[in-house]
PDB file of C-alpha atoms in Angstrom:
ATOM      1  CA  UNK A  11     -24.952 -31.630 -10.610  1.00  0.00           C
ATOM      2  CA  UNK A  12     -23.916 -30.878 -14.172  1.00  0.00           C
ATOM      3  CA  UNK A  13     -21.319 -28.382 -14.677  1.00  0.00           C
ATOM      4  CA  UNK A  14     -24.177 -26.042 -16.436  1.00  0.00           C
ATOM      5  CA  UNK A  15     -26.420 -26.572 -13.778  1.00  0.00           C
ATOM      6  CA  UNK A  16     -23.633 -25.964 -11.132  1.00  0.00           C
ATOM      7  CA  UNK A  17     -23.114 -22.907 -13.192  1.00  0.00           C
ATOM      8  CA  UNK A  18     -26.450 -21.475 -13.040  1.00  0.00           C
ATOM      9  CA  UNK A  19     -27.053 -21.987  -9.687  1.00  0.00           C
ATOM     10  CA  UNK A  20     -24.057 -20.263  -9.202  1.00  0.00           C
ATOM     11  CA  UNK A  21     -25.395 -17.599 -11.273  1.00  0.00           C
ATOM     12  CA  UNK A  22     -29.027 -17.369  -9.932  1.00  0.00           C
ATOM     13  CA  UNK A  23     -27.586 -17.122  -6.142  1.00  0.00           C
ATOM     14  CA  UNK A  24     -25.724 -14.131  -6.776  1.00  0.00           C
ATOM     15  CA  UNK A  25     -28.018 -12.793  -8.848  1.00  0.00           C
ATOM     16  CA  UNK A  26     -30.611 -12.911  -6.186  1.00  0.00           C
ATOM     17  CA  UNK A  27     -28.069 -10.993  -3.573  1.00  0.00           C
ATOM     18  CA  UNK A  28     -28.141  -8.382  -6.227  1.00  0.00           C
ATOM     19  CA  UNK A  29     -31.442  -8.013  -6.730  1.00  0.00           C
ATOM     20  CA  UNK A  30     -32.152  -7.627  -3.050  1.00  0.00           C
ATOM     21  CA  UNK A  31     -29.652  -5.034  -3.264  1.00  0.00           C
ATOM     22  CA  UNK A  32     -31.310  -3.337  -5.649  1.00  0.00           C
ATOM     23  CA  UNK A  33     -34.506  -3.340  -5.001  1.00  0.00           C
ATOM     24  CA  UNK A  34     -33.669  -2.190  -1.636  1.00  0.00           C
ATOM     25  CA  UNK A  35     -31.859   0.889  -3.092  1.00  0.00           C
ATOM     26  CA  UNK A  36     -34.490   1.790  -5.611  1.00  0.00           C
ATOM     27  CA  UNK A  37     -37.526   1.684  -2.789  1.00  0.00           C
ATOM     28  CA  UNK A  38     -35.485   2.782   0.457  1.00  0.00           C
ATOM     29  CA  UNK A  39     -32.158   4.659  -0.337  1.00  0.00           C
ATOM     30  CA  UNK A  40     -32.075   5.861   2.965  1.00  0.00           C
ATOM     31  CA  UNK A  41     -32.485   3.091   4.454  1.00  0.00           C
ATOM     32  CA  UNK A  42     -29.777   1.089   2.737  1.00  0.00           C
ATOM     33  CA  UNK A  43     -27.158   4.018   2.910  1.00  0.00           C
ATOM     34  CA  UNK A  44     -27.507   4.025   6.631  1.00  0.00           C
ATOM     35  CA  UNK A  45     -25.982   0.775   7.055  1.00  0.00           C
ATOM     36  CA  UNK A  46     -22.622   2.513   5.710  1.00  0.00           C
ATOM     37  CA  UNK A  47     -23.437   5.351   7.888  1.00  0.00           C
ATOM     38  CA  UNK A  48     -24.491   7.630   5.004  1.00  0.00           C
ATOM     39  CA  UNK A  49     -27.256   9.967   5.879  1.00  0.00           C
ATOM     40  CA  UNK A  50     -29.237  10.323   2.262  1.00  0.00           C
ATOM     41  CA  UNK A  51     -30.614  13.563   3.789  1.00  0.00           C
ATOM     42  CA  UNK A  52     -30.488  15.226   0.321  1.00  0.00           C
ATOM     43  CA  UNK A  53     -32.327  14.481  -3.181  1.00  0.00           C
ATOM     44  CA  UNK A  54     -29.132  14.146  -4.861  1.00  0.00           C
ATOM     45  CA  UNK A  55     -27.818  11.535  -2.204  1.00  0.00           C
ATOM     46  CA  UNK A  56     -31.235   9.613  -2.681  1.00  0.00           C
ATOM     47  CA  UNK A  57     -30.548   9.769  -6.391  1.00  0.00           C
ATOM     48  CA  UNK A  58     -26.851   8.397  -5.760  1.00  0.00           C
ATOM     49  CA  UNK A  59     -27.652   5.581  -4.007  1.00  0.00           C
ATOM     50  CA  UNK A  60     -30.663   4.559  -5.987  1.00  0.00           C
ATOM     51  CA  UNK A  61     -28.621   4.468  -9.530  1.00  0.00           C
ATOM     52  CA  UNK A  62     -25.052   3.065  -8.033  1.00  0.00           C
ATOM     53  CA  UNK A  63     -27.193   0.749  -5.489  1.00  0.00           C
ATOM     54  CA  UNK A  64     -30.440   0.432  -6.967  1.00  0.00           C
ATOM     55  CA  UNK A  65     -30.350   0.567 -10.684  1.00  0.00           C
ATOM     56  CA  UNK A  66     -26.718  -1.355 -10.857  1.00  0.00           C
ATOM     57  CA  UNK A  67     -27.795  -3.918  -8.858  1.00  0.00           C
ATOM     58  CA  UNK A  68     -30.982  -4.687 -10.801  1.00  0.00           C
ATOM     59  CA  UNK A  69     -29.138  -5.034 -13.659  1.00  0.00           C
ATOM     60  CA  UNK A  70     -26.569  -6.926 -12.304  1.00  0.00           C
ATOM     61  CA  UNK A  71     -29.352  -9.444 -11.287  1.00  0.00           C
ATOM     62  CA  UNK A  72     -30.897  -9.201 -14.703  1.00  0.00           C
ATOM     63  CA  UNK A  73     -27.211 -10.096 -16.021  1.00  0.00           C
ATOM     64  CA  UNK A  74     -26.761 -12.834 -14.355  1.00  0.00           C
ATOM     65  CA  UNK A  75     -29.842 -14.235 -14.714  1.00  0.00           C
ATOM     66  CA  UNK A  76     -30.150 -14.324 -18.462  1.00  0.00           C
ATOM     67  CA  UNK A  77     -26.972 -15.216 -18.380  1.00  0.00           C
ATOM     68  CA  UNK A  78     -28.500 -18.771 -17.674  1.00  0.00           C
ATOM     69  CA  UNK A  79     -30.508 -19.194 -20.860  1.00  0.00           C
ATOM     70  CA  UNK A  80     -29.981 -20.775 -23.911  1.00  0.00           C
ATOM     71  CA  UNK A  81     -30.338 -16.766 -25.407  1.00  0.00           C
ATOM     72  CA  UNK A  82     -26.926 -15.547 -23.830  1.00  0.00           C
ATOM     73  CA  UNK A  83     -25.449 -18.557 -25.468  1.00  0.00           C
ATOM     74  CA  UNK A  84     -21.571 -17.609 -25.334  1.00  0.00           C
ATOM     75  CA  UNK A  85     -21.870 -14.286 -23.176  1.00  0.00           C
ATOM     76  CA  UNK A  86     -23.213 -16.265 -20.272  1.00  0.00           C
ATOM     77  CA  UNK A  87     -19.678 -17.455 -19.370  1.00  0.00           C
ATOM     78  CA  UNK A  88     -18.158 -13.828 -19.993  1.00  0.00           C
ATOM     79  CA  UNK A  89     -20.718 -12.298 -17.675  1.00  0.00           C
ATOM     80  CA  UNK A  90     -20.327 -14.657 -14.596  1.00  0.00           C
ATOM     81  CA  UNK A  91     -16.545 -13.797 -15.076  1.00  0.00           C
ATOM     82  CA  UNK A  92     -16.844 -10.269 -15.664  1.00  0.00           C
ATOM     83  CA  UNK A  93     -19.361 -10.264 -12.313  1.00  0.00           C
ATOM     84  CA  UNK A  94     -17.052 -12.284 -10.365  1.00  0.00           C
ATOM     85  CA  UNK A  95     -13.643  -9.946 -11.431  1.00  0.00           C
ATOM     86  CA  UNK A  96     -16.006  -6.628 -10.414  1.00  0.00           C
ATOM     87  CA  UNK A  97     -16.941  -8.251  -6.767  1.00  0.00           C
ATOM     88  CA  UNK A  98     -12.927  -9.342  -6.353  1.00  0.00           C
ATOM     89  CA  UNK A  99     -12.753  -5.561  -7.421  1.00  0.00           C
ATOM     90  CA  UNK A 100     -15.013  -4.704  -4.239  1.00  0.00           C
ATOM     91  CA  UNK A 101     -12.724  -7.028  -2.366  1.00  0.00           C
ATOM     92  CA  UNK A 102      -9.741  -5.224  -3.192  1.00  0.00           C
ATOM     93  CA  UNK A 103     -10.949  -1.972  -2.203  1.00  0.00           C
ATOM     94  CA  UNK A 104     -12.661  -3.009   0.596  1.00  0.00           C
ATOM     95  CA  UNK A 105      -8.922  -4.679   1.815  1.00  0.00           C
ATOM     96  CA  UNK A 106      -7.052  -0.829   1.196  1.00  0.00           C
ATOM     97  CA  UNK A 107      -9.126   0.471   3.459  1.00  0.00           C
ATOM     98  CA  UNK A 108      -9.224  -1.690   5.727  1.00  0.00           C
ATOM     99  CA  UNK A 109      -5.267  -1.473   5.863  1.00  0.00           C
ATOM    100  CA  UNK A 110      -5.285   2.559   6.041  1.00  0.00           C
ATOM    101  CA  UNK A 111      -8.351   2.578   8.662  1.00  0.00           C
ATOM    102  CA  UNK A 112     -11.108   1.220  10.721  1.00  0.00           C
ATOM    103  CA  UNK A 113     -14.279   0.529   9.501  1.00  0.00           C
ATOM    104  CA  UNK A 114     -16.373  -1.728  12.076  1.00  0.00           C
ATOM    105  CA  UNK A 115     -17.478  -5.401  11.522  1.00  0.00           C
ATOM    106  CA  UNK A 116     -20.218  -4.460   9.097  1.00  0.00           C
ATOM    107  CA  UNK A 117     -17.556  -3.867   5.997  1.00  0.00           C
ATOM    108  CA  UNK A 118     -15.853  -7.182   6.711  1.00  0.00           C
ATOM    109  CA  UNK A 119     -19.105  -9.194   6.631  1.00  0.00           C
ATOM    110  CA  UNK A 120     -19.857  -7.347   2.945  1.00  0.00           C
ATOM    111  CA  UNK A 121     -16.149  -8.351   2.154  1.00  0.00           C
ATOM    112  CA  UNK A 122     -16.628 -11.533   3.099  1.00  0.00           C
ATOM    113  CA  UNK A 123     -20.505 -12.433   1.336  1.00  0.00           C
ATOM    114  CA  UNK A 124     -18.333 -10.318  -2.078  1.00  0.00           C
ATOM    115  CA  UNK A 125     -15.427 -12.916  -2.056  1.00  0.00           C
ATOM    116  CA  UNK A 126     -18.095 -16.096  -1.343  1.00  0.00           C
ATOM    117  CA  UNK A 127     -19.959 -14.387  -4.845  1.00  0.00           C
ATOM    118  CA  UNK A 128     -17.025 -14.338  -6.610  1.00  0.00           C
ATOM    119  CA  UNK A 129     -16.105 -17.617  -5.548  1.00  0.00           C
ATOM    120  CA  UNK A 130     -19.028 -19.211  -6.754  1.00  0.00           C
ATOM    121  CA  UNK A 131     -19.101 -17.533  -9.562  1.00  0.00           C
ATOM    122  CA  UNK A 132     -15.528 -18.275 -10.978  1.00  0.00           C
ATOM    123  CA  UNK A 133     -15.942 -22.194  -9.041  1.00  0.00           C
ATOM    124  CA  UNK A 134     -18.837 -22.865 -11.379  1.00  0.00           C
ATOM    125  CA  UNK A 135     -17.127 -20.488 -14.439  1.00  0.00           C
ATOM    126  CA  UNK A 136     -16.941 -22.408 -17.837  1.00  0.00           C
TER     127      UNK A 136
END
């Protein structure tokens, strides 16, 4: 595989664990906040997780994704490096708390699939 190719692939994987993010906090925020253990029992904790889940994720998918056609030209690098840096972010975070406090299995898992985006991401980054 090409390096472009191995970049878009790279690109298009993530993107798609983004969307499903997404659209899974746009059409069932309660739903998705329960895995965390958040009870979206409250419009404003619907609206919450729909814009920081839902509407970030879609367009972190959308990102991505255009960042494989000839119309991002340059950007496309930038924003498979700026996507990977945010999910090392997530890593980091994720890593504090683990370090001040228990969280259960299901935060290492997301810790885990973040640092396997990033790595693809910044693998395939040119």
């Amino acid at each position: 595989m090409t390096p472009v190719l191995e970049a878009h692939a790279a690109a298009l994987a993530v993107a798609g664990a983004f969307a499903s993010m997404g659209i899974a906090g746009l059409l069932r925020p309660g739903w998705l906040a329960s895995l965390v253990g958040i009870a979206t029992t409250t419009p404003l904790l619907r609206n919450e997780v729909r814009a920081v889940y839902g509407g970030f994720g879609c367009a972190v998918a959308l990102a991505l994704a255009w960042s494989t056609t000839p119309a991002a030209g340059a950007l496309g690098p930038g924003m498979r490096l700026a996507t990977a840096v945010a999910l090392l972010g997530m890593v980091g975070g994720r890593l504090l708390s683990f370090a001040v406090e228990r969280a259960g299995r299901l935060p290492w898992a997301f810790a885990l699939g973040e640092l396997g985006a990033a790595a693809l991401l910044l693998d395939a980054w040119n």
